Coordinates of C-alpha atoms in Angstrom, one line a residue:
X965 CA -17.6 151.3 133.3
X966 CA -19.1 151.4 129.8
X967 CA -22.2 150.3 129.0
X968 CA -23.3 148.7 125.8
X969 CA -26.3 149.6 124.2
X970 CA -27.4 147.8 121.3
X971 CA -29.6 150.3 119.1
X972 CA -31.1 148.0 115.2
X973 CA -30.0 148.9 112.4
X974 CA -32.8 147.1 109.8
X975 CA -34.4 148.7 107.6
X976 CA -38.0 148.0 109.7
X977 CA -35.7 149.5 112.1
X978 CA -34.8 152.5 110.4
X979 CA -38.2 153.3 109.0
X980 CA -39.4 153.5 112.9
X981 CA -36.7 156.3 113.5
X982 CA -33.8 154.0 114.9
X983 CA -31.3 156.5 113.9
X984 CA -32.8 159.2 115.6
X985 CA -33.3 156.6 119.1
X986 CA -29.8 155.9 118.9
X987 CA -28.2 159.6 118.1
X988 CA -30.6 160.9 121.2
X989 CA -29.5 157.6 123.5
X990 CA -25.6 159.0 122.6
X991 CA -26.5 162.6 123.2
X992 CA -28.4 161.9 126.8
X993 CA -25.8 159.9 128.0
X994 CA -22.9 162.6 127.2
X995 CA -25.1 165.2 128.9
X996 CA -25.4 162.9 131.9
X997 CA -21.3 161.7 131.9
X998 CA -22.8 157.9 131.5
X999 CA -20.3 156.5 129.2
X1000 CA -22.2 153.9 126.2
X1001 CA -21.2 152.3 123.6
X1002 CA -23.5 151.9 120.6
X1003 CA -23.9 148.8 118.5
X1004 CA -25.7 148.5 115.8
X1005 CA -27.3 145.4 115.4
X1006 CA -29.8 143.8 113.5
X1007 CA -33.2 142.7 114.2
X1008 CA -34.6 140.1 116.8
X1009 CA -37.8 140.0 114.1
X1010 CA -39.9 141.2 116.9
X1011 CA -41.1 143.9 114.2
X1012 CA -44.1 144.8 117.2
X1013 CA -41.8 146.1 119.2
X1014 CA -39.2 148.5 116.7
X1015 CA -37.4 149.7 117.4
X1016 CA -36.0 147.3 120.2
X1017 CA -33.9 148.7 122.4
X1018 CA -31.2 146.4 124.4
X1019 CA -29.2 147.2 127.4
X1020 CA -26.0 144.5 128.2
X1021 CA -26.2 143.7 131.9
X1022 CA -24.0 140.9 133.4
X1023 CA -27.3 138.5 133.4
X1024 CA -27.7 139.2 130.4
X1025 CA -29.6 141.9 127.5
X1026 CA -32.7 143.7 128.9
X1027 CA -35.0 144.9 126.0
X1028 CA -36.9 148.3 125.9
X1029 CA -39.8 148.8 122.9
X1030 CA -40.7 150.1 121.1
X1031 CA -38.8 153.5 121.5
X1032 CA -39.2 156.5 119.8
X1033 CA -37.0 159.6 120.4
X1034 CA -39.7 160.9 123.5
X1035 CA -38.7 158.1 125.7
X1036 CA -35.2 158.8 126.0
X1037 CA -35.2 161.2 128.8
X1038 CA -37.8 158.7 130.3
X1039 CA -35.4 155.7 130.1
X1040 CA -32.6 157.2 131.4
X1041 CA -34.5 158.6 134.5
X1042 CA -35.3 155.4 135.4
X1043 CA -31.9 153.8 135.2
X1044 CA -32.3 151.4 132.2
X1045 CA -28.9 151.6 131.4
X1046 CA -27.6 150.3 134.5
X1047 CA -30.6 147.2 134.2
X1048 CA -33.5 149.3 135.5
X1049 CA -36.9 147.6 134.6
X1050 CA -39.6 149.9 136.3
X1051 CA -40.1 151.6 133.0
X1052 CA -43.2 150.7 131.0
X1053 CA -41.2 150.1 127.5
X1054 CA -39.7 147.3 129.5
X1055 CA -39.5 143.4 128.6
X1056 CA -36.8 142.4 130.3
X1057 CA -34.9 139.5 129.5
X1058 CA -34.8 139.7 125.6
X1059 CA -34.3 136.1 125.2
X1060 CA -37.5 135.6 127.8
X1061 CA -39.6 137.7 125.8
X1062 CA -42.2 134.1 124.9
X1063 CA -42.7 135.6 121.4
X1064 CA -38.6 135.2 121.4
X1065 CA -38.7 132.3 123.8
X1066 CA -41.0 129.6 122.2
X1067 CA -38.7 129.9 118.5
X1068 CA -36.5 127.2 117.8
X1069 CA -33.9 129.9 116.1
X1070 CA -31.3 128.0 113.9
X1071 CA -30.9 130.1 110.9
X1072 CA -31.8 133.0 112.7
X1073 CA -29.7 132.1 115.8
X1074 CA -27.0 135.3 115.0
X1075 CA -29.7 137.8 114.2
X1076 CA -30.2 140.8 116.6
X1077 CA -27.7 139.7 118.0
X1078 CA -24.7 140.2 116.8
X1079 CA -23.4 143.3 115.1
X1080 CA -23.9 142.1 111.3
X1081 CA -20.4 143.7 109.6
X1082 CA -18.5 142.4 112.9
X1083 CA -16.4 139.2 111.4
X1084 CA -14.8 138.8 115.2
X1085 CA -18.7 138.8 116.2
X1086 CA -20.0 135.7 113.6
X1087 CA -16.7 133.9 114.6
X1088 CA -17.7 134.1 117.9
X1089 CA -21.1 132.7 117.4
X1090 CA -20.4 129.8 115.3
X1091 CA -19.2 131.7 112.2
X1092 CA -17.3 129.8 109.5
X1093 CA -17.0 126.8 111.3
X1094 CA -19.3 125.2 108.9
X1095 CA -16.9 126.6 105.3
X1096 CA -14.0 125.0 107.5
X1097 CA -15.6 121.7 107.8
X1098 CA -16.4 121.7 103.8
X1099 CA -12.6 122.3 103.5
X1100 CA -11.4 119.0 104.6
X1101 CA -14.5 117.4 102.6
X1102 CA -15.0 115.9 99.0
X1103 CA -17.3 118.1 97.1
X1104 CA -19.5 114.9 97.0
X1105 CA -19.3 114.4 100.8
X1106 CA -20.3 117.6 101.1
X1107 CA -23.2 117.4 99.0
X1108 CA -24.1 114.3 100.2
X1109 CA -24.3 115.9 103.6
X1110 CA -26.9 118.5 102.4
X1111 CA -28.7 116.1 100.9
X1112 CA -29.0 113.3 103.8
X1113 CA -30.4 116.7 105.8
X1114 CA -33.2 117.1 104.3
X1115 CA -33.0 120.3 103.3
X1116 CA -35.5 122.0 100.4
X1117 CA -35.8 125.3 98.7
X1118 CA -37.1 127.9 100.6
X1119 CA -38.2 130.5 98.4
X1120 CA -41.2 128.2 97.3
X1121 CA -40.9 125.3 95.0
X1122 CA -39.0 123.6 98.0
X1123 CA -37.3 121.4 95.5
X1124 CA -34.3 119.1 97.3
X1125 CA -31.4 121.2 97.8
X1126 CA -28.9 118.3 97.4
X1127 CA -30.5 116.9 94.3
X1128 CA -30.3 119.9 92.7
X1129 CA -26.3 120.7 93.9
X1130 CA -25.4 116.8 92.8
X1131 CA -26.8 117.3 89.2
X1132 CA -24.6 121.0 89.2
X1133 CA -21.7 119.2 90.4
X1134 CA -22.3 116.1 87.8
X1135 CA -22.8 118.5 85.2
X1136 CA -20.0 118.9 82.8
X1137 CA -18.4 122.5 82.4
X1138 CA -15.4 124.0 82.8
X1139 CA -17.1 127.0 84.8
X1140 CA -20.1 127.3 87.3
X1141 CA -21.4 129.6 88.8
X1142 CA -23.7 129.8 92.3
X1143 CA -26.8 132.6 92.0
X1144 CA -28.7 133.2 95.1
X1145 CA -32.4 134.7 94.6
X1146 CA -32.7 137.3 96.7
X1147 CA -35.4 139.2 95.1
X1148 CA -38.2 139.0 97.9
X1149 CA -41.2 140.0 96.4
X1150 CA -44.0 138.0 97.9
X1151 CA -46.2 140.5 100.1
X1152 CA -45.8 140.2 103.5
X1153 CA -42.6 138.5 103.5
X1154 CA -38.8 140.4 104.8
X1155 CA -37.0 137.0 105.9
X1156 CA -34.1 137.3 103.3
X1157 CA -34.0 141.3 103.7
X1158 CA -33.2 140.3 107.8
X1159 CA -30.6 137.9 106.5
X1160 CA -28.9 140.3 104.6
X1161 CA -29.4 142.8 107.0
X1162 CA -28.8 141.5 110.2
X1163 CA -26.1 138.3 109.4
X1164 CA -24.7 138.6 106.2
X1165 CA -21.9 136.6 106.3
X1166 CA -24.1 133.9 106.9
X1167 CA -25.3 134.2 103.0
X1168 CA -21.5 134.7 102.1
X1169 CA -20.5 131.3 104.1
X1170 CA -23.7 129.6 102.6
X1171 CA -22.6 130.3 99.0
X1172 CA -18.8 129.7 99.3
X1173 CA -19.7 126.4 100.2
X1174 CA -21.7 125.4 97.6
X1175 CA -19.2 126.5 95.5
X1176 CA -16.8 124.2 97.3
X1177 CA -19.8 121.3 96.6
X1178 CA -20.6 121.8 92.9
X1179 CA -16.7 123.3 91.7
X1180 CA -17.9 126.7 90.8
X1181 CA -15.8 129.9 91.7
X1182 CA -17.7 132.3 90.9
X1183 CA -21.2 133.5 92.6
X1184 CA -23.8 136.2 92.5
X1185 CA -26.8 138.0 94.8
X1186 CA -29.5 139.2 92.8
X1187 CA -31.2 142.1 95.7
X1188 CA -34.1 144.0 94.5
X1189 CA -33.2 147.3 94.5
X1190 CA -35.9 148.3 96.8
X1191 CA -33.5 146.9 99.4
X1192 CA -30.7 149.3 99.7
X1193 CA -29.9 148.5 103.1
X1194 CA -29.6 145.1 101.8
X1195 CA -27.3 146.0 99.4
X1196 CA -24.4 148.0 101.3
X1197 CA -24.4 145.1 104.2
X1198 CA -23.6 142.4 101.9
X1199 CA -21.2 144.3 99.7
X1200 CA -19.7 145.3 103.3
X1201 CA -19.4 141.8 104.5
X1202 CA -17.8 140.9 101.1
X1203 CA -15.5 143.1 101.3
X1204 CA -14.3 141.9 104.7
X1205 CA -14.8 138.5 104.1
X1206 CA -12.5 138.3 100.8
X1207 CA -9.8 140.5 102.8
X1208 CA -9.7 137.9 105.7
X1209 CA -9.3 135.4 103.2
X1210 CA -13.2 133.4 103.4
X1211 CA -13.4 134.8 99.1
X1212 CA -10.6 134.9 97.0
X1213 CA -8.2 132.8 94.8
X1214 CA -7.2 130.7 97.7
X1215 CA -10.1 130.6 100.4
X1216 CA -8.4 129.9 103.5
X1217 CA -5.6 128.6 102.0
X1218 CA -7.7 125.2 100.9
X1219 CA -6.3 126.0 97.0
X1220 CA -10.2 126.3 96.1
X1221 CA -11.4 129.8 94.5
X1222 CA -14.6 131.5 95.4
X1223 CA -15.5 135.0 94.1
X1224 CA -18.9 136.9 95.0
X1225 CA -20.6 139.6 93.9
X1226 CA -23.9 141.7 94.1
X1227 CA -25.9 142.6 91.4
X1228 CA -29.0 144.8 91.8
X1229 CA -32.3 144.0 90.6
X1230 CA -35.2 146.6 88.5
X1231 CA -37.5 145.8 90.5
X1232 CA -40.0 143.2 88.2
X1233 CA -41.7 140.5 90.7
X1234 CA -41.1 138.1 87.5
X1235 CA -37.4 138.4 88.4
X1236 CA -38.2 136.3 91.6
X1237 CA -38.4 133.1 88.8
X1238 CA -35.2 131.4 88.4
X1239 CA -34.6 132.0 84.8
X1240 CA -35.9 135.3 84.5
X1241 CA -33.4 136.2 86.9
X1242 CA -30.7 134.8 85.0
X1243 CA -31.9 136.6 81.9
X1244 CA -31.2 140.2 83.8
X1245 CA -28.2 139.2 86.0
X1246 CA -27.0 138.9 81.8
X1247 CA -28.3 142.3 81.5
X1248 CA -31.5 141.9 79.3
X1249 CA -34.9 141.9 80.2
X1250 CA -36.4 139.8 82.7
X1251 CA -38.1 137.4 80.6
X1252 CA -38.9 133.5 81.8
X1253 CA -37.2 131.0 79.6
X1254 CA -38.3 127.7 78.0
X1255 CA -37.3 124.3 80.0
X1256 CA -35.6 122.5 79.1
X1257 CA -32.5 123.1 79.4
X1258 CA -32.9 123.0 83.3
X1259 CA -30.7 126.2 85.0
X1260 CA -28.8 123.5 86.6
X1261 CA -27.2 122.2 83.4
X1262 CA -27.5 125.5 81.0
X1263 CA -28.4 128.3 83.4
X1264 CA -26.2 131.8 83.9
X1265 CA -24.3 132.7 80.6
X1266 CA -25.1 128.8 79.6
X1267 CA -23.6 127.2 82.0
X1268 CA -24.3 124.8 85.2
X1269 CA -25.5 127.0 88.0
X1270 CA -27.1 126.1 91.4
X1271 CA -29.7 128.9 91.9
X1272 CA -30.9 129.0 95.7
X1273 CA -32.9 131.1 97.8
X1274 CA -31.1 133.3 100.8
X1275 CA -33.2 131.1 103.1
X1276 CA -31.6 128.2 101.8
X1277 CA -28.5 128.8 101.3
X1278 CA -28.4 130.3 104.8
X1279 CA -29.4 126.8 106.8
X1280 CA -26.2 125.2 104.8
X1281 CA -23.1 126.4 107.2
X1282 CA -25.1 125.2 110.3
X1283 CA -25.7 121.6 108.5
X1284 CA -22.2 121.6 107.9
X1285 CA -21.4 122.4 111.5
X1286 CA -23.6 120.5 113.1
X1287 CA -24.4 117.5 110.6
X1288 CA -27.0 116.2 108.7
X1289 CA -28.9 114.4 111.3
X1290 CA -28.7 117.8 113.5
X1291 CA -30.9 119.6 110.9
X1292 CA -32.8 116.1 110.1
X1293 CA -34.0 116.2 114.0
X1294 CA -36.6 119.2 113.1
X1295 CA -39.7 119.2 111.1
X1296 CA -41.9 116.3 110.4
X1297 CA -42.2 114.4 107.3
X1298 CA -40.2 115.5 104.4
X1299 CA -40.0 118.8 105.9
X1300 CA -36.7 118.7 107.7
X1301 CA -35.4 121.5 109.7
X1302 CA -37.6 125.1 110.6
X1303 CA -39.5 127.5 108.6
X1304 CA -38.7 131.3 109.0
X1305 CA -43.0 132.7 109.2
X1306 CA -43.3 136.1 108.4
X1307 CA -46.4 137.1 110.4
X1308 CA -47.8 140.4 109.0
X1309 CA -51.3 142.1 107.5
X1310 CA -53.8 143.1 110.0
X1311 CA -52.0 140.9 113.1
X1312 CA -51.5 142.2 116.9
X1313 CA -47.7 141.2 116.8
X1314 CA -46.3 141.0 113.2
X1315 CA -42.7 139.9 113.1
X1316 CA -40.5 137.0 112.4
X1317 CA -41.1 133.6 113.4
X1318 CA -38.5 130.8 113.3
X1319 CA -40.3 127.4 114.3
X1320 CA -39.4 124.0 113.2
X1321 CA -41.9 122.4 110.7
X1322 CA -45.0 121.0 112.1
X1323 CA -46.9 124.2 113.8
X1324 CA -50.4 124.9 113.3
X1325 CA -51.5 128.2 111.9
X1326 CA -54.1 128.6 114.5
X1327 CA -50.7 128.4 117.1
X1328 CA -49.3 131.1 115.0
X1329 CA -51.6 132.9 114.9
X1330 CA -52.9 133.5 118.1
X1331 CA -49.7 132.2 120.5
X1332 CA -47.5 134.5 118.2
X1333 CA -49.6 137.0 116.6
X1334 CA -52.2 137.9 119.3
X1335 CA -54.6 137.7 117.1
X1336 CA -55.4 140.7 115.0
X1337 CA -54.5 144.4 115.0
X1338 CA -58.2 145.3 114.7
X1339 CA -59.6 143.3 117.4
X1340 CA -61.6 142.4 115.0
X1341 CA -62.4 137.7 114.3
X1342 CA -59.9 136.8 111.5
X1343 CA -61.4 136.1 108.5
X1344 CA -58.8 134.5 106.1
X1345 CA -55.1 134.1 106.2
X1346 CA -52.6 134.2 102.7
X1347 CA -49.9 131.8 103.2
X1348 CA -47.1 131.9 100.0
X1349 CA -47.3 135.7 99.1
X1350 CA -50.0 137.0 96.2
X1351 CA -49.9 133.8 94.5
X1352 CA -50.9 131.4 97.6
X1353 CA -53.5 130.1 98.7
X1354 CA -56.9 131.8 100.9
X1355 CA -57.6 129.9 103.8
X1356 CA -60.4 129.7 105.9
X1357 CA -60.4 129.1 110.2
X1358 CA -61.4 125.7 109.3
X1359 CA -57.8 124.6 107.8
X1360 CA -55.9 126.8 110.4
X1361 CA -55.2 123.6 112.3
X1362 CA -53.4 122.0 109.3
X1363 CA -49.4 121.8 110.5
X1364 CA -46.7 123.6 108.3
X1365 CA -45.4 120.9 106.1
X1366 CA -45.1 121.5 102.5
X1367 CA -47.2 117.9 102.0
X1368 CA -50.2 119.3 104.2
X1369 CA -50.5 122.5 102.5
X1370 CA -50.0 120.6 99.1
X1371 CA -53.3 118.0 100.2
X1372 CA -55.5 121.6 100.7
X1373 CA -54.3 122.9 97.0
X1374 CA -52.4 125.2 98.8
X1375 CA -48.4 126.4 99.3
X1376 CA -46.0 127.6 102.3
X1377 CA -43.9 129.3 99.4
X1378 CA -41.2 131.5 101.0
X1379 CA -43.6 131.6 104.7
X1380 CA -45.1 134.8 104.4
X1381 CA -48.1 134.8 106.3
X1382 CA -50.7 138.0 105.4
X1383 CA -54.0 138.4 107.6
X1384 CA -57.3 139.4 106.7
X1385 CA -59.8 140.1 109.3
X1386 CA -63.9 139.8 108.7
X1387 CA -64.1 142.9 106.8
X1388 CA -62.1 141.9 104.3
X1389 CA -63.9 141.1 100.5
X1390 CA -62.9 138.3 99.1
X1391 CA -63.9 138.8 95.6
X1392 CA -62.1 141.8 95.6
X1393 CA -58.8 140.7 97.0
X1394 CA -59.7 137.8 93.9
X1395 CA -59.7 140.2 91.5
X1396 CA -56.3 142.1 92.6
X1397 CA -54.3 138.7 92.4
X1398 CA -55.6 138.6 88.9
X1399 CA -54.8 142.3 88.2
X1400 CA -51.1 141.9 90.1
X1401 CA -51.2 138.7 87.6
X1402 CA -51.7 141.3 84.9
X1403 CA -49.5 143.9 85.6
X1404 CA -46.1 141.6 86.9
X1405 CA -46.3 139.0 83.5
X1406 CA -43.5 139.2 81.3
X1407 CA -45.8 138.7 78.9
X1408 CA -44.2 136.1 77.4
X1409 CA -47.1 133.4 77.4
X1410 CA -50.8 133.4 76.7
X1411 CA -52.4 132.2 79.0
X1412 CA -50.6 134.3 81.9
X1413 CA -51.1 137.4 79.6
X1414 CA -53.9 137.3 78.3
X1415 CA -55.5 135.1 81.2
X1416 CA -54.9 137.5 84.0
X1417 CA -56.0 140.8 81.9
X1418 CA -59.5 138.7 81.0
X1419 CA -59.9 137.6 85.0
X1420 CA -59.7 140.9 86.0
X1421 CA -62.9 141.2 83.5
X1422 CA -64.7 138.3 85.1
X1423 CA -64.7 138.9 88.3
X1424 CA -65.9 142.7 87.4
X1425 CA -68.8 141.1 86.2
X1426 CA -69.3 138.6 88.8
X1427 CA -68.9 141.5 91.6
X1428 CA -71.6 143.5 89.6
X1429 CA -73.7 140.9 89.4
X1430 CA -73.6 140.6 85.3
X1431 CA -74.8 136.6 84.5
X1432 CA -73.1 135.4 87.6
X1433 CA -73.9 132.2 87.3
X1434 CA -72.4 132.0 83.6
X1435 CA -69.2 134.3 84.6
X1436 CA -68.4 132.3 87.8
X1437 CA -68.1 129.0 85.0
X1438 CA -66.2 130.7 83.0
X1439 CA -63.8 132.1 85.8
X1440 CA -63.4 128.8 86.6
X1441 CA -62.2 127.8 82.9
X1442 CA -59.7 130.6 82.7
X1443 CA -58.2 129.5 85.8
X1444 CA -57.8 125.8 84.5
X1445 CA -56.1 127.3 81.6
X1446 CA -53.4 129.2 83.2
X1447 CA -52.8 126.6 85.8
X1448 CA -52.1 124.0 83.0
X1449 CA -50.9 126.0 80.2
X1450 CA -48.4 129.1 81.9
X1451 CA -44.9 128.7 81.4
X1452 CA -44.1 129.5 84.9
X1453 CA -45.7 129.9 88.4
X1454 CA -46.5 134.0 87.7
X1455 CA -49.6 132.4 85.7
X1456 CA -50.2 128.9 86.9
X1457 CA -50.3 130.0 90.7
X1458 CA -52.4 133.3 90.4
X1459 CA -55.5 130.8 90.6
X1460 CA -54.5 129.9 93.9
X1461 CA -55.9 132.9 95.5
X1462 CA -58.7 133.0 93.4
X1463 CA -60.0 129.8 93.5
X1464 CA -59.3 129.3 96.8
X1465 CA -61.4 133.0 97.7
X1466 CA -64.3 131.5 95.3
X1467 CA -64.5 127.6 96.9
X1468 CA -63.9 128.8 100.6
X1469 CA -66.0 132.6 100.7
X1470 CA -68.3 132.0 97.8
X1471 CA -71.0 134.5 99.8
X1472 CA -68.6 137.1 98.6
X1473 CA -69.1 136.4 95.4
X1474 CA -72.9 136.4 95.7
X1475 CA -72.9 132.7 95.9
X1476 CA -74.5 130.1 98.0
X1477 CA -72.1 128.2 100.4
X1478 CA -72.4 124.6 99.2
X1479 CA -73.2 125.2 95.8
X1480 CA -70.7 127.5 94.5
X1481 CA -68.4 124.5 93.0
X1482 CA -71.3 123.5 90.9
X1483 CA -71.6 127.1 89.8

């Protein structure tokens, strides 16, 4: 009898010697006549425990972690393949696991566990079922059905998807074109890489039918080129999908055309704005443009172009499944449907959280993370990547909705979660969002230019304890400047982190808690 072994394939995966697990697993079974079968799969986002091991039993997939090459000999001694649990690597049940069990996974339902360049594998998991619903829709029954789900941007502006597909597909133009962002930048977050990575024909269903919704045929994922891995799964599953007939000049047989293809990114964190993405998938510099004309009715080569992030456009063959009111059931308020949290920085149990909108920080935390690596109290917490927000324990119990965060002058952005324990100086990590400001502009406006380069200067000063009274004013007036006056979030967000550092640990900046706003 064979057993299957399912060994990860993810980059987070890799980078913890997952080829070298499964070539030993191979070789230790041949030496012992056990006959396995290797799959690759992708990752459960339990990133604590890479890599993560999984044995098929007929109860189902027992989980081993993390495993290095060491442990091999160990497993096999004590029977894991057959379903042996006495070894201390062991979890057992992977679906039991409660950092696993307490998710609500709907975008992430495929991942870890299906093998990701498998077509049989997505079919069999729900696959497609969504593109052949659109096929028998209107493309304005289709984005009506986005749009009654409640669905917003993910990557961080969390705009209304279906507002933004109806005014593509109102739009005039004889060709449109469907760009999804996948130029993950923010620290701390790797949700879209574990899309890519571990379900990729989820992205490829996602953006076929948009371009059923808004009448474009054409459509194309901008990857950072720091994510190779990225890169060969999707042009993989594109590949397989366009010979099966999901991309093509007749997608399955419906007489609608849908083309993708991958284009690779230099690597600028400007590129992760919309129209500066535009500006190098056209092969020029990555430079943000003037609005208007919104990207929607003048964006890729000038014309009408929904831009989405991976996030989002992977929750759209699920609504299209399961229905509006299926997605509509999760969340709270205007946020409908689940967040993917990326939990990572100095945390216990960093990984990948899929929860539906309405969980406390504190929950994630300390019910997910385990609190931090260090053992050490948390200090502060950056939710939105180097542009969000510091927040202190006493706005951990604030639920994640995008109207919550807004009320604290703070954003969930693309969900990237980054933890600072009590050693950590606030000033300083003020300053580096100023310098990152500095170093990532385009350079394109002032007061993002110039701005960040002159904050970087301040909060020297304030730090050395040149004037501070004076300086901390004038920090203050630079940052009301570049929130007001930047042409694009790159300069009006960077005072998020530093204002939010200042107002919240001003005894870091040699202030006096209470009186640092009246600095």
């Amino acid at each position: 009898m064979t057993v299957r072994i399912y060994v990860p394939g993810d980059s987070a995966a890799l980078a913890l010697g997952a080829h070298d697990v499964a070539r030993a697993i191979a070789l230790e079974a041949v030496q012992r006549g056990i006959d396995v079968e290797i799959v690759r799969n992708g990752t459960r986002g339990l990133l604590y425990l890479e890599p993560l091991v999984e044995v098929e039993t007929p109860a189902g997939r027992i989980g081993f972690g993390p495993v290095d090459v060491s442990d091999v000999k160990t497993l096999f001694d004590a029977g894991f393949y057959a379903g042996g649990c006495s070894h201390p690597l062991a979890h057992g049940m992977v679906e039991q696991i409660p950092y696993l069990a307490r998710q609500t996974r709907l975008t992430f339902a495929r991942s870890g566990v299906t093998d990701p360049l498998s077509l049989a594998d997505y079919e069999a998991h729900g696959g497609y079922r969504g593109l052949r619903n659109a096929i028998g829709m209107t493309p304005a029954e289709i984005v009506a059905t986005v749009t009654a789900s409640g669905l917003r941007g993910r990557g961080g502006a969390a705009f209304p998807t279906g507002i933004k597909w109806n005014t593509v597909l109102r739009a005039p133009g004889a060709e449109k074109y469907i760009v999804c962002n996948a130029d993950e930048g923010d620290s701390g977050t790797f949700a879209d890489r574990i899309v890519m990575e571990s379900d990729p024909f989820v992205l490829v269903e996602g953006m076929t039918i948009a371009g059923m919704a808004v009448g474009a045929t054409r459509g194309f994922i901008y990857v950072r080129s720091e994510y190779p891995h990225s890169i060969d799964a999707l042009n993989h599953a594109i590949g397989i999908a366009r010979l099966r007939g999901y991309l093509g000049a007749n997608v399955l047989g419906s007489g609608r055309a849908f083309e993708l293809a991958v284009r690779k990114g230099a690597g600028a964190y400007i590129c992760g704005e919309e129209t500066a993405l535009l500006e190098s998938i056209e092969g020029k510099r990555g430079v943000v443009r003037a609005k208007p004309p919104l990207p929607a009715l003048a964006g890729l080569f000038g014309r009408p172009t929904v831009i989405n992030n991976v996030l989002s456009l992977a929750a759209v063959p699920l609504i299209l499944d399961q229905g509006a009111q299926f997605y509509q059931d999760f969340g709270m308020g205007r946020s409908r449907g689940t967040l993917p949290v990326q939990l990572a920085g100095n945390i216990k149990n960093g990984g990948l959280i899929e929860l539906a909108f309405g969980v406390t920080l504190r929950e994630i935390l300390y019910d997910f993370g385990g609190g931090s690596a260090s053992g050490r109290p948390i200090k502060a917490v950056q939710v939105g990547g180097p542009l969000g927000a510091y927040l202190p324990e006493a706005q951990w119990d604030t639920p994640l909705d995008y109207e919550a965060f807004a009320s604290l002058w703070a954003v969930l952005g693309h969900g990237g979660i980054v933890v600072h324990d009590d050693r950590a100086d606030m000033a300083k990590l003020a300053r580096y969002a100023m310098e990152f400001c500095a170093i990532e502009s385009c350079g394109k406006c002032t007061p993002c230019r110039i701005g960040a380069t002159r904050g970087v200067e301040v909060i020297d000063k304030i730090r050395e304890g040149s004037d501070r009274p004076r300086q901390v004013i004038l920090l203050r007036s630079l940052c009301d400047t570049m929130l007001n006056g930047s042409l694009c979030a790159m300069g009006g967000m960077t005072p998020y982190p530093v204002l939010s550092a200042l107002n919240h640990f001003p005894q870091d900046f040699g202030q006096v808690a209470g009186n640092e706003r009246a600095a």
